[in-house]
Amino acid sequence: MKKMYEGKAKILFDDGVEGTLIQKFKDSATAFNAKKKDEFDGKGVLNRKISELMFGYLEGHGIKTHFVENLDERSDRVRSVEILKLEVVVRNRSAGSFCRRYAAPKNITFTPCLFELYLKEDELDDPQITEDSALALELINKDQLEHVRETTLKINELMKDLFLKIGFILVDYKLEFGKTSDGEIILADEISPDTMRLWDPETLDSYDKDLFREDTGDLLVGYREVLKRLQEQL
Ligand code: UDP
């Protein structure tokens, strides 16, 4: 098996099955562009399972994703796609970099949600990018951007509804899209508590990577609770 790419939380391997790759979830957690790092025994297993449930739920509602099949507790077969050099961030409430960037208070509700783009470039700390700049730099074309935006808004309604049902506020999250060999843009990467913020509706306690970012509790306890509630619901 050939290692194709190793990121902060996942590794991609090519095992020769055409049009697919193997995506393996690691136990490492990073924050603040890897300035803060740690290992959490079993995080990868939890995130893989949560991500599979999320992709399955979205597929069931007509969203195309890269997920093909589960292979083992840390690995899935996924469609091989060319990942867009853009991260999509959706915000339903203010938190994180939004508050820092605009000196805004936490927990403002956004209706409609905010749809933001960031340039995937670690060396620059993934700066926010306008839609016009992303088009000008040919990171995406107009039709693709329209498709990504529409798909994202659909995904947001589905995800908000799901998390409301299981007693969490879906605050914000990051999505990545990729291009298949036939030019189709599909949802890729992962959806897990590493890539979204989930709050308790009453206490606003976190069940996501903020437990690690802010040292406010046991990350694994939060992630296990998210998985348990998703399994009960889906
Ligand atoms: N996010 C992510 N990967 C990134 C940047 C952000 O998964 O490279 C997620 C993050 O977990 C949060 C949402 O996107 O759920 C918005 O993150 P934000 O821009 O507030 O940045 P952060 O809090 O990570 O500084």
mmCIF file of C-alpha atoms and ligand atoms in Angstrom:
data_model
loop_
_atom_site.group_PDB
_atom_site.id
_atom_site.type_symbol
_atom_site.label_atom_id
_atom_site.label_comp_id
_atom_site.label_asym_id
_atom_site.label_seq_id
_atom_site.Cartn_x
_atom_site.Cartn_y
_atom_site.Cartn_z
ATOM 1 C CA MET A 1 0.000 0.000 0.000
ATOM 2 C CA LYS A 2 1.381 3.356 -1.032
ATOM 3 C CA LYS A 3 1.023 6.370 1.259
ATOM 4 C CA MET A 4 -0.315 9.216 -0.873
ATOM 5 C CA TYR A 5 -0.776 11.938 1.707
ATOM 6 C CA GLU A 6 -0.489 12.377 5.443
ATOM 7 C CA GLY A 7 -2.360 15.195 7.150
ATOM 8 C CA LYS A 8 -2.804 16.190 10.762
ATOM 9 C CA ALA A 9 -5.614 13.733 11.496
ATOM 10 C CA LYS A 10 -5.745 11.333 8.525
ATOM 11 C CA ILE A 11 -3.619 9.389 6.072
ATOM 12 C CA LEU A 12 -4.559 8.477 2.499
ATOM 13 C CA PHE A 13 -3.246 5.239 0.977
ATOM 14 C CA ASP A 14 -3.503 3.788 -2.510
ATOM 15 C CA ASP A 15 -3.994 0.002 -2.490
ATOM 16 C CA GLY A 16 -4.416 -0.222 -6.258
ATOM 17 C CA VAL A 17 -8.205 -0.428 -6.416
ATOM 18 C CA GLU A 18 -8.990 1.869 -9.321
ATOM 19 C CA GLY A 19 -10.685 5.151 -8.617
ATOM 20 C CA THR A 20 -10.468 4.735 -4.847
ATOM 21 C CA LEU A 21 -8.166 5.426 -1.909
ATOM 22 C CA ILE A 22 -8.078 4.286 1.704
ATOM 23 C CA GLN A 23 -8.658 6.997 4.303
ATOM 24 C CA LYS A 24 -7.255 6.177 7.740
ATOM 25 C CA PHE A 25 -8.123 8.206 10.851
ATOM 26 C CA LYS A 26 -5.292 8.924 13.309
ATOM 27 C CA ASP A 27 -5.430 9.594 17.051
ATOM 28 C CA SER A 28 -3.536 12.871 16.873
ATOM 29 C CA ALA A 29 -5.277 16.149 17.522
ATOM 30 C CA THR A 30 -3.921 19.532 16.521
ATOM 31 C CA ALA A 31 -5.165 23.048 17.074
ATOM 32 C CA PHE A 32 -4.059 26.567 16.157
ATOM 33 C CA ASN A 33 -2.515 25.301 12.909
ATOM 34 C CA ALA A 34 -0.639 22.494 14.718
ATOM 35 C CA LYS A 35 0.939 24.808 17.305
ATOM 36 C CA LYS A 36 -0.882 22.681 19.919
ATOM 37 C CA LYS A 37 -0.699 18.886 19.533
ATOM 38 C CA ASP A 38 -1.684 15.781 21.460
ATOM 39 C CA GLU A 39 -2.688 12.135 21.036
ATOM 40 C CA PHE A 40 -6.024 10.731 22.168
ATOM 41 C CA ASP A 41 -6.188 6.983 22.304
ATOM 42 C CA GLY A 42 -9.154 5.941 20.149
ATOM 43 C CA LYS A 43 -10.077 9.357 18.709
ATOM 44 C CA GLY A 44 -9.503 8.060 15.173
ATOM 45 C CA VAL A 45 -11.893 5.161 15.722
ATOM 46 C CA LEU A 46 -14.600 7.495 17.065
ATOM 47 C CA ASN A 47 -14.171 10.041 14.267
ATOM 48 C CA ARG A 48 -14.241 7.393 11.540
ATOM 49 C CA LYS A 49 -17.492 5.997 12.883
ATOM 50 C CA ILE A 50 -19.076 9.432 13.354
ATOM 51 C CA SER A 51 -17.994 10.479 9.864
ATOM 52 C CA GLU A 52 -19.430 7.284 8.339
ATOM 53 C CA LEU A 53 -22.754 7.933 10.068
ATOM 54 C CA MET A 54 -22.790 11.543 8.848
ATOM 55 C CA PHE A 55 -21.960 10.643 5.250
ATOM 56 C CA GLY A 56 -24.513 7.814 5.326
ATOM 57 C CA TYR A 57 -27.187 10.183 6.616
ATOM 58 C CA LEU A 58 -26.371 12.794 3.956
ATOM 59 C CA GLU A 59 -26.215 10.177 1.146
ATOM 60 C CA GLY A 60 -29.631 8.975 2.286
ATOM 61 C CA HIS A 61 -30.889 12.505 1.631
ATOM 62 C CA GLY A 62 -29.395 12.796 -1.846
ATOM 63 C CA ILE A 63 -25.975 14.329 -1.110
ATOM 64 C CA LYS A 64 -23.119 12.722 -3.061
ATOM 65 C CA THR A 65 -20.089 11.906 -0.917
ATOM 66 C CA HIS A 66 -16.741 10.161 -1.381
ATOM 67 C CA PHE A 67 -17.594 7.351 1.081
ATOM 68 C CA VAL A 68 -17.526 3.862 -0.489
ATOM 69 C CA GLU A 69 -17.252 1.322 2.328
ATOM 70 C CA ASN A 70 -15.860 0.719 5.780
ATOM 71 C CA LEU A 71 -12.737 -1.456 5.889
ATOM 72 C CA ASP A 72 -11.676 -1.564 9.533
ATOM 73 C CA GLU A 73 -12.166 0.460 12.696
ATOM 74 C CA ARG A 74 -9.856 3.215 11.464
ATOM 75 C CA SER A 75 -10.131 2.963 7.694
ATOM 76 C CA ASP A 76 -12.676 3.527 4.944
ATOM 77 C CA ARG A 77 -12.492 3.118 1.191
ATOM 78 C CA VAL A 78 -13.307 6.449 -0.424
ATOM 79 C CA ARG A 79 -13.553 7.672 -3.999
ATOM 80 C CA SER A 80 -10.356 9.230 -5.206
ATOM 81 C CA VAL A 81 -11.057 12.913 -5.856
ATOM 82 C CA GLU A 82 -9.025 16.017 -6.505
ATOM 83 C CA ILE A 83 -9.676 18.028 -3.343
ATOM 84 C CA LEU A 84 -10.506 21.684 -4.032
ATOM 85 C CA LYS A 85 -7.965 24.049 -2.474
ATOM 86 C CA LEU A 86 -10.823 25.613 -0.536
ATOM 87 C CA GLU A 87 -12.433 24.887 2.802
ATOM 88 C CA VAL A 88 -16.087 25.728 3.234
ATOM 89 C CA VAL A 89 -17.074 26.885 6.707
ATOM 90 C CA VAL A 90 -20.733 27.136 7.688
ATOM 91 C CA ARG A 91 -21.715 29.148 10.754
ATOM 92 C CA ASN A 92 -25.075 28.949 12.501
ATOM 93 C CA ARG A 93 -23.786 30.685 15.639
ATOM 94 C CA SER A 94 -20.724 32.869 16.225
ATOM 95 C CA ALA A 95 -17.663 31.191 17.747
ATOM 96 C CA GLY A 96 -13.953 30.604 17.166
ATOM 97 C CA SER A 97 -12.164 32.598 14.494
ATOM 98 C CA PHE A 98 -15.319 34.565 13.642
ATOM 99 C CA CYS A 99 -15.335 36.110 17.131
ATOM 100 C CA ARG A 100 -11.594 36.747 17.068
ATOM 101 C CA ARG A 101 -11.585 38.252 13.573
ATOM 102 C CA TYR A 102 -14.486 40.631 14.091
ATOM 103 C CA ALA A 103 -14.271 41.133 17.887
ATOM 104 C CA ALA A 104 -17.777 39.679 17.982
ATOM 105 C CA PRO A 105 -19.436 38.060 20.985
ATOM 106 C CA LYS A 106 -19.912 34.288 21.078
ATOM 107 C CA ASN A 107 -23.319 32.735 20.334
ATOM 108 C CA ILE A 108 -24.911 35.234 17.923
ATOM 109 C CA THR A 109 -27.460 33.245 15.866
ATOM 110 C CA PHE A 110 -27.085 33.549 12.094
ATOM 111 C CA THR A 111 -30.251 33.074 10.067
ATOM 112 C CA PRO A 112 -29.545 32.421 7.270
ATOM 113 C CA CYS A 113 -26.289 30.700 8.074
ATOM 114 C CA LEU A 114 -22.964 32.187 6.981
ATOM 115 C CA PHE A 115 -21.203 30.481 4.062
ATOM 116 C CA GLU A 116 -17.461 31.219 4.140
ATOM 117 C CA LEU A 117 -14.486 30.117 2.056
ATOM 118 C CA TYR A 118 -10.919 29.647 3.230
ATOM 119 C CA LEU A 119 -7.797 29.010 1.163
ATOM 120 C CA LYS A 120 -6.229 25.650 2.063
ATOM 121 C CA GLU A 121 -2.657 26.802 2.630
ATOM 122 C CA ASP A 122 -1.041 25.791 5.911
ATOM 123 C CA GLU A 123 1.881 28.198 5.481
ATOM 124 C CA LEU A 124 -0.555 31.108 5.414
ATOM 125 C CA ASP A 125 -2.731 29.673 8.243
ATOM 126 C CA ASP A 126 -5.625 29.041 5.828
ATOM 127 C CA PRO A 127 -6.751 32.652 5.268
ATOM 128 C CA GLN A 128 -10.366 33.492 4.519
ATOM 129 C CA ILE A 129 -10.904 34.201 0.809
ATOM 130 C CA THR A 130 -13.722 35.978 -0.992
ATOM 131 C CA GLU A 131 -15.734 34.180 -3.663
ATOM 132 C CA ASP A 132 -14.441 36.647 -6.289
ATOM 133 C CA SER A 133 -10.817 35.947 -5.313
ATOM 134 C CA ALA A 134 -11.383 32.171 -5.382
ATOM 135 C CA LEU A 135 -12.862 32.516 -8.894
ATOM 136 C CA ALA A 136 -10.053 34.839 -10.036
ATOM 137 C CA LEU A 137 -7.426 32.376 -8.775
ATOM 138 C CA GLU A 138 -9.314 29.547 -10.561
ATOM 139 C CA LEU A 139 -9.590 27.526 -7.361
ATOM 140 C CA ILE A 140 -13.183 26.846 -8.430
ATOM 141 C CA ASN A 141 -15.340 27.903 -11.378
ATOM 142 C CA LYS A 142 -18.701 29.681 -11.267
ATOM 143 C CA ASP A 143 -20.838 26.576 -11.834
ATOM 144 C CA GLN A 144 -18.861 24.595 -9.272
ATOM 145 C CA LEU A 145 -19.176 27.420 -6.735
ATOM 146 C CA GLU A 146 -22.932 27.569 -7.288
ATOM 147 C CA HIS A 147 -23.141 23.783 -6.840
ATOM 148 C CA VAL A 148 -20.973 23.840 -3.702
ATOM 149 C CA ARG A 149 -23.050 26.631 -2.194
ATOM 150 C CA GLU A 150 -26.401 24.940 -2.946
ATOM 151 C CA THR A 151 -25.162 21.564 -1.707
ATOM 152 C CA THR A 152 -23.766 23.176 1.447
ATOM 153 C CA LEU A 153 -27.062 24.913 2.244
ATOM 154 C CA LYS A 154 -28.878 21.567 1.822
ATOM 155 C CA ILE A 155 -26.310 19.855 4.021
ATOM 156 C CA ASN A 156 -26.753 22.554 6.657
ATOM 157 C CA GLU A 157 -30.519 22.053 6.868
ATOM 158 C CA LEU A 158 -30.025 18.283 7.166
ATOM 159 C CA MET A 159 -27.262 18.538 9.764
ATOM 160 C CA LYS A 160 -28.994 21.205 11.858
ATOM 161 C CA ASP A 161 -32.123 19.079 11.959
ATOM 162 C CA LEU A 162 -30.210 15.928 12.929
ATOM 163 C CA PHE A 163 -28.247 17.560 15.745
ATOM 164 C CA LEU A 164 -31.296 19.374 17.096
ATOM 165 C CA LYS A 165 -33.014 15.968 17.391
ATOM 166 C CA ILE A 166 -30.139 14.567 19.435
ATOM 167 C CA GLY A 167 -29.818 17.560 21.732
ATOM 168 C CA PHE A 168 -26.938 19.555 20.284
ATOM 169 C CA ILE A 169 -26.655 22.985 18.719
ATOM 170 C CA LEU A 170 -24.693 22.717 15.473
ATOM 171 C CA VAL A 171 -22.614 25.883 15.847
ATOM 172 C CA ASP A 172 -20.226 25.697 12.883
ATOM 173 C CA TYR A 173 -18.293 23.204 10.787
ATOM 174 C CA LYS A 174 -15.897 22.797 7.889
ATOM 175 C CA LEU A 175 -16.577 20.883 4.678
ATOM 176 C CA GLU A 176 -14.257 19.887 1.864
ATOM 177 C CA PHE A 177 -15.313 19.067 -1.662
ATOM 178 C CA GLY A 178 -13.432 17.173 -4.355
ATOM 179 C CA LYS A 179 -13.644 16.655 -8.115
ATOM 180 C CA THR A 180 -14.128 13.124 -9.462
ATOM 181 C CA SER A 181 -12.521 11.900 -12.689
ATOM 182 C CA ASP A 182 -15.789 12.734 -14.514
ATOM 183 C CA GLY A 183 -15.695 16.303 -13.221
ATOM 184 C CA GLU A 184 -18.399 15.948 -10.609
ATOM 185 C CA ILE A 185 -17.970 17.876 -7.344
ATOM 186 C CA ILE A 186 -18.753 15.702 -4.311
ATOM 187 C CA LEU A 187 -18.426 15.994 -0.544
ATOM 188 C CA ALA A 188 -15.123 14.537 0.740
ATOM 189 C CA ASP A 189 -12.780 14.527 3.753
ATOM 190 C CA GLU A 190 -14.617 13.957 7.075
ATOM 191 C CA ILE A 191 -17.398 15.284 9.254
ATOM 192 C CA SER A 192 -16.551 14.726 12.908
ATOM 193 C CA PRO A 193 -16.220 16.633 16.183
ATOM 194 C CA ASP A 194 -12.715 17.565 14.941
ATOM 195 C CA THR A 195 -14.358 19.602 12.179
ATOM 196 C CA MET A 196 -17.532 20.921 13.809
ATOM 197 C CA ARG A 197 -18.655 22.653 17.004
ATOM 198 C CA LEU A 198 -21.504 21.090 18.942
ATOM 199 C CA TRP A 199 -22.916 22.750 22.057
ATOM 200 C CA ASP A 200 -25.323 21.672 24.733
ATOM 201 C CA PRO A 201 -28.413 23.906 24.225
ATOM 202 C CA GLU A 202 -28.693 24.815 27.924
ATOM 203 C CA THR A 203 -25.129 25.061 29.208
ATOM 204 C CA LEU A 204 -23.375 25.749 25.858
ATOM 205 C CA ASP A 205 -20.792 23.140 26.923
ATOM 206 C CA SER A 206 -18.702 21.810 24.016
ATOM 207 C CA TYR A 207 -18.749 18.230 22.681
ATOM 208 C CA ASP A 208 -16.048 18.844 20.063
ATOM 209 C CA LYS A 209 -12.400 19.794 19.548
ATOM 210 C CA ASP A 210 -12.827 22.944 21.647
ATOM 211 C CA LEU A 211 -12.506 20.570 24.649
ATOM 212 C CA PHE A 212 -8.893 20.209 23.532
ATOM 213 C CA ARG A 213 -8.362 23.714 22.096
ATOM 214 C CA GLU A 214 -9.550 25.357 25.310
ATOM 215 C CA ASP A 215 -8.653 22.586 27.799
ATOM 216 C CA THR A 216 -12.223 22.523 29.072
ATOM 217 C CA GLY A 217 -12.717 18.774 29.452
ATOM 218 C CA ASP A 218 -12.015 15.282 28.186
ATOM 219 C CA LEU A 219 -12.174 15.245 24.386
ATOM 220 C CA LEU A 220 -12.890 11.507 24.242
ATOM 221 C CA VAL A 221 -15.864 11.804 26.614
ATOM 222 C CA GLY A 222 -17.405 14.438 24.341
ATOM 223 C CA TYR A 223 -16.780 12.490 21.116
ATOM 224 C CA ARG A 224 -18.154 9.255 22.649
ATOM 225 C CA GLU A 225 -21.358 11.065 23.607
ATOM 226 C CA VAL A 226 -21.753 12.430 20.063
ATOM 227 C CA LEU A 227 -21.294 8.932 18.611
ATOM 228 C CA LYS A 228 -23.713 7.360 21.105
ATOM 229 C CA ARG A 229 -26.491 9.838 20.328
ATOM 230 C CA LEU A 230 -25.958 9.534 16.549
ATOM 231 C CA GLN A 231 -26.109 5.736 16.795
ATOM 232 C CA GLU A 232 -29.360 5.937 18.743
ATOM 233 C CA GLN A 233 -30.871 8.287 16.163
ATOM 234 C CA LEU A 234 -29.630 6.866 12.832
HETATM 235 N N1 UDP B 1 -12.381 23.907 11.038
HETATM 236 C C1 UDP B 1 -11.769 22.741 10.619
HETATM 237 N N2 UDP B 1 -10.543 22.819 10.015
HETATM 238 C C2 UDP B 1 -9.919 23.990 9.794
HETATM 239 C C3 UDP B 1 -10.544 25.182 10.229
HETATM 240 C C4 UDP B 1 -11.774 25.103 10.851
HETATM 241 O O1 UDP B 1 -12.308 21.654 10.776
HETATM 242 O O2 UDP B 1 -8.812 23.990 9.215
HETATM 243 C C5 UDP B 1 -13.704 23.846 11.685
HETATM 244 C C6 UDP B 1 -13.635 24.122 13.173
HETATM 245 O O3 UDP B 1 -13.520 22.922 13.903
HETATM 246 C C7 UDP B 1 -14.958 24.804 13.448
HETATM 247 C C8 UDP B 1 -15.287 25.509 12.130
HETATM 248 O O4 UDP B 1 -14.525 24.858 11.134
HETATM 249 O O5 UDP B 1 -15.975 23.844 13.692
HETATM 250 C C9 UDP B 1 -14.972 26.995 12.158
HETATM 251 O O6 UDP B 1 -13.649 27.150 12.613
HETATM 252 P P1 UDP B 1 -13.069 28.606 12.887
HETATM 253 O O7 UDP B 1 -12.960 29.347 11.592
HETATM 254 O O8 UDP B 1 -13.878 29.264 13.943
HETATM 255 O O9 UDP B 1 -11.594 28.371 13.331
HETATM 256 P P2 UDP B 1 -10.907 27.806 14.658
HETATM 257 O O10 UDP B 1 -11.862 27.835 15.744
HETATM 258 O O11 UDP B 1 -10.483 26.433 14.259
HETATM 259 O O12 UDP B 1 -9.773 28.729 14.851
#
